[in-house]
PDB file of C-alpha atoms in Angstrom:
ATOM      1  CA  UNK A 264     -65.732  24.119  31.005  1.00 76.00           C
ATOM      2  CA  UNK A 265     -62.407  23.316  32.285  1.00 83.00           C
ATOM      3  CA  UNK A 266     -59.604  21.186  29.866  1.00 87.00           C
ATOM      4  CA  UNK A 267     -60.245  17.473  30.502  1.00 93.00           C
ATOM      5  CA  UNK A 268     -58.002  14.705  29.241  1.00 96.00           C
ATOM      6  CA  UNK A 269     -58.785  11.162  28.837  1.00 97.00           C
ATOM      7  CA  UNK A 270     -56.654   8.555  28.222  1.00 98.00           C
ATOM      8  CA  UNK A 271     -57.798   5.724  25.396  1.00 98.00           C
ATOM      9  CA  UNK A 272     -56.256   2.390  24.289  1.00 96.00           C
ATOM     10  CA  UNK A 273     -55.641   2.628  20.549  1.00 96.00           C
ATOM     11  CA  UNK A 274     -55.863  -0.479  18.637  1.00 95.00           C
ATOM     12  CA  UNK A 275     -53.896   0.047  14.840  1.00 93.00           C
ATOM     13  CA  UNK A 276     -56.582  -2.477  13.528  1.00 95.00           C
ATOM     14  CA  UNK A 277     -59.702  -0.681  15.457  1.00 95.00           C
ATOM     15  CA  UNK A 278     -58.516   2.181  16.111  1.00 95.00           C
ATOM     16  CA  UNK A 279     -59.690   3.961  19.455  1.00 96.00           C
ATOM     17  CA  UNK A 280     -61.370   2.086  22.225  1.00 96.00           C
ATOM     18  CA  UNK A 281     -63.695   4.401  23.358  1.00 96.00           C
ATOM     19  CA  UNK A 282     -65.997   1.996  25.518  1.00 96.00           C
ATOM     20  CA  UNK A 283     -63.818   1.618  28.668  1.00 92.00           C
ATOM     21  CA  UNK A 284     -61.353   5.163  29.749  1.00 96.00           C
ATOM     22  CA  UNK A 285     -57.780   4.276  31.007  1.00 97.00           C
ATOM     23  CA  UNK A 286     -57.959   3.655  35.003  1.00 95.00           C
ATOM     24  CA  UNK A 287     -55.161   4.060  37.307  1.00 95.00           C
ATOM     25  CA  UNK A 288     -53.315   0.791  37.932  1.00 95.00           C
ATOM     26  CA  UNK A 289     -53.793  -0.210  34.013  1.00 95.00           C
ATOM     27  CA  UNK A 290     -52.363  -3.387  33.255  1.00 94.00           C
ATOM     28  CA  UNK A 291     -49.583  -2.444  29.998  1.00 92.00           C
ATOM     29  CA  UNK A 292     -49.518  -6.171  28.142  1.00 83.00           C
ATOM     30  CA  UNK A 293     -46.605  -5.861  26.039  1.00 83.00           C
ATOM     31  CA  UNK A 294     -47.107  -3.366  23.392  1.00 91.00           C
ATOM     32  CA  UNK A 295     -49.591  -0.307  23.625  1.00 94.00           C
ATOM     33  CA  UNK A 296     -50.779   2.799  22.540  1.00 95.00           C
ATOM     34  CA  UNK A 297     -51.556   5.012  24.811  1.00 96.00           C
ATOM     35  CA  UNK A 298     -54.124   8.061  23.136  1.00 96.00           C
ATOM     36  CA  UNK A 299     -55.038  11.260  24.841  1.00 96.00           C
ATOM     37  CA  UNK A 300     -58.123  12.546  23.925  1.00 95.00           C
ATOM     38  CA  UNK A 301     -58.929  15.889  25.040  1.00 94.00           C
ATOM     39  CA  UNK A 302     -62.091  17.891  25.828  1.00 93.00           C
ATOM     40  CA  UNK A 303     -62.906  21.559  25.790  1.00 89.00           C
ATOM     41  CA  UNK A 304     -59.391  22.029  24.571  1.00 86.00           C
ATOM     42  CA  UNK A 305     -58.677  25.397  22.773  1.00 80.00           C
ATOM     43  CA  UNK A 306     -58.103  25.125  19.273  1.00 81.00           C
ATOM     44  CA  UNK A 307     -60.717  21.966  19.065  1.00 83.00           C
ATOM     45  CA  UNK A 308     -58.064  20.713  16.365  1.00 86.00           C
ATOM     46  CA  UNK A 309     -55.671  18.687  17.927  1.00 85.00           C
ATOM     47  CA  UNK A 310     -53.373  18.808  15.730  1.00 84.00           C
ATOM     48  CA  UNK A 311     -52.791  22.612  15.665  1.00 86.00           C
ATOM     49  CA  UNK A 312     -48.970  23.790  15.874  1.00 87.00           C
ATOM     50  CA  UNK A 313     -50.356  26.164  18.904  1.00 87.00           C
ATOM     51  CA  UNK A 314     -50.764  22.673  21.530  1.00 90.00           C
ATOM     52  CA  UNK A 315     -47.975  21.500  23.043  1.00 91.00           C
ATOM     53  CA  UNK A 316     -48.096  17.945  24.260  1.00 94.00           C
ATOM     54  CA  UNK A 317     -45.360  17.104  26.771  1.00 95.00           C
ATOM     55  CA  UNK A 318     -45.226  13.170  27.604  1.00 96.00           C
ATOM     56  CA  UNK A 319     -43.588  11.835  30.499  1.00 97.00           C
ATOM     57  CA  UNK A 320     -42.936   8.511  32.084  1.00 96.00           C
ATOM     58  CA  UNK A 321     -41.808   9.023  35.635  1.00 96.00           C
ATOM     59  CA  UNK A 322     -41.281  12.024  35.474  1.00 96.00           C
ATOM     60  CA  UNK A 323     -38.591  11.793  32.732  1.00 96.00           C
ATOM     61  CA  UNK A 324     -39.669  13.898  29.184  1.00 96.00           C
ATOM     62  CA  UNK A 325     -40.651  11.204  25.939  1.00 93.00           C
ATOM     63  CA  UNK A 326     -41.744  12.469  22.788  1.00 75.00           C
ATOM     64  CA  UNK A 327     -43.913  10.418  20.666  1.00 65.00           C
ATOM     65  CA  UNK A 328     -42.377   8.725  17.782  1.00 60.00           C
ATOM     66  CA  UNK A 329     -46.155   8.961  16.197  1.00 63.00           C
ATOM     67  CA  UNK A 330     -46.167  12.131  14.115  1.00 76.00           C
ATOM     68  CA  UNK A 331     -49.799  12.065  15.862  1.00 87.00           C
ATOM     69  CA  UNK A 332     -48.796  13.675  18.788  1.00 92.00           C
ATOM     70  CA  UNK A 333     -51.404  12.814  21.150  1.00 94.00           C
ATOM     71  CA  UNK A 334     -50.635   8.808  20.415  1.00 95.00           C
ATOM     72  CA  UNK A 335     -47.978   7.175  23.307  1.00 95.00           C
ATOM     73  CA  UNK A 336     -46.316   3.723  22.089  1.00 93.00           C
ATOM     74  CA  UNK A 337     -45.024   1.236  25.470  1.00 93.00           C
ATOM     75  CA  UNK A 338     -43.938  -1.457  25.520  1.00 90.00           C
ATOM     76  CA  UNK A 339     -42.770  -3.899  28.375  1.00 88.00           C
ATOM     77  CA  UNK A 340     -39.975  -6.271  28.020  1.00 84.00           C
ATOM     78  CA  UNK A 341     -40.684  -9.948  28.613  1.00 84.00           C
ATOM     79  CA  UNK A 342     -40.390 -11.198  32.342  1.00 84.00           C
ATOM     80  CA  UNK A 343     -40.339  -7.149  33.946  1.00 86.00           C
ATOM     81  CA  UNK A 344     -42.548  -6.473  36.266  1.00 90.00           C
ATOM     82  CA  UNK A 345     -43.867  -3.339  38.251  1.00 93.00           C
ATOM     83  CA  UNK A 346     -45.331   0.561  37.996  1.00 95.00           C
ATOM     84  CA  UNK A 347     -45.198   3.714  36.181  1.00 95.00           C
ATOM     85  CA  UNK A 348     -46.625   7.046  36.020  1.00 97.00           C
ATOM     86  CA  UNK A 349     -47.512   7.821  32.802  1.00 97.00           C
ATOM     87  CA  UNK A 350     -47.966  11.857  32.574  1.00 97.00           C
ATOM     88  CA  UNK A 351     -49.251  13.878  29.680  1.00 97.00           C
ATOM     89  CA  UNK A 352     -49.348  18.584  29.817  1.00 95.00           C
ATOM     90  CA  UNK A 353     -51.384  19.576  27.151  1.00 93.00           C
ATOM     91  CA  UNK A 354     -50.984  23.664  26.523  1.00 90.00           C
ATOM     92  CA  UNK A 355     -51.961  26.500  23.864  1.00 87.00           C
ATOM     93  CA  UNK A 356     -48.870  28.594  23.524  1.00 84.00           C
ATOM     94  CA  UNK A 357     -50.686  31.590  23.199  1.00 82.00           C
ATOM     95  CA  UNK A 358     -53.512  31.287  25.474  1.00 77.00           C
ATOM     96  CA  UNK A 359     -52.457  30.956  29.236  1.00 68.00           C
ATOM     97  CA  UNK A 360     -54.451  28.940  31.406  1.00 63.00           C
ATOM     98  CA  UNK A 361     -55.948  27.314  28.586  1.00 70.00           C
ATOM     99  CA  UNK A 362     -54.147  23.961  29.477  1.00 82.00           C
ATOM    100  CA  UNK A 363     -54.537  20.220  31.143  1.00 91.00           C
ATOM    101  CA  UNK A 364     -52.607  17.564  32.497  1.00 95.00           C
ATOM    102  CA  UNK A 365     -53.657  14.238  33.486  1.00 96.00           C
ATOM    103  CA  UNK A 366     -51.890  10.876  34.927  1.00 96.00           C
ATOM    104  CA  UNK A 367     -51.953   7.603  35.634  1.00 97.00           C
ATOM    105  CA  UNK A 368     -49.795   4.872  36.797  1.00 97.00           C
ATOM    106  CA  UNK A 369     -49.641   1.664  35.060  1.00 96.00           C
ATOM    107  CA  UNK A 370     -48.755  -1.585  35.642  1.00 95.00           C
ATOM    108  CA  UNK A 371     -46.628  -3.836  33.814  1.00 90.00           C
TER     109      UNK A 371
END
């Protein structure tokens, strides 16, 4: 199978919301945690020094502040509206081709 990434809301209290997958057009209330979860990913571990995850947010590079690198913190300031495009490339530096990306744009 090919790479897949999904995208999750985390909850710190719950943890990951794995009934409903992040749609395009997902409605960012305040704070959030974005988490990628992928599938048929090589190593399965995803927190193996060989994946890269590169984060962006219109098309700019963000790192995660999580030292779980597959977690995304936003947040929205109070009375901003619009949308963003919310970017993850997930790659094994020593297997080519072995990668994913995935997007979505979000509302806030």
């Amino acid at each position: 199978f090919d790479p897949v990434i999904m995208f999750y809301k985390y909850d710190p209290s719950l943890g990951t919301i794995f009934s409903q997958t992040l749609k395009n057009n997902h409605k960012i209330l305040e704070n959030e945690i974005i988490e990628a979860v992928p599938y048929y990913i090589s190593p399965k571990n995803i927190k193996s020094p060989f994946l890269t995850w590169d984060w962006y947010i219109n098309n700019i590079p963000v790192g995660s502040t999580n030292t779980n690198r597959n977690l995304l913190p936003v947040a929205t300031a109070p009375g901003t509206s619009g949308t963003s495009t919310i970017k993850l490339e997930l790659n094994n530096i020593y297997k080519l081709f072995t990668g994913s990306a995935k997007e979505i744009n979000v509302e806030f």
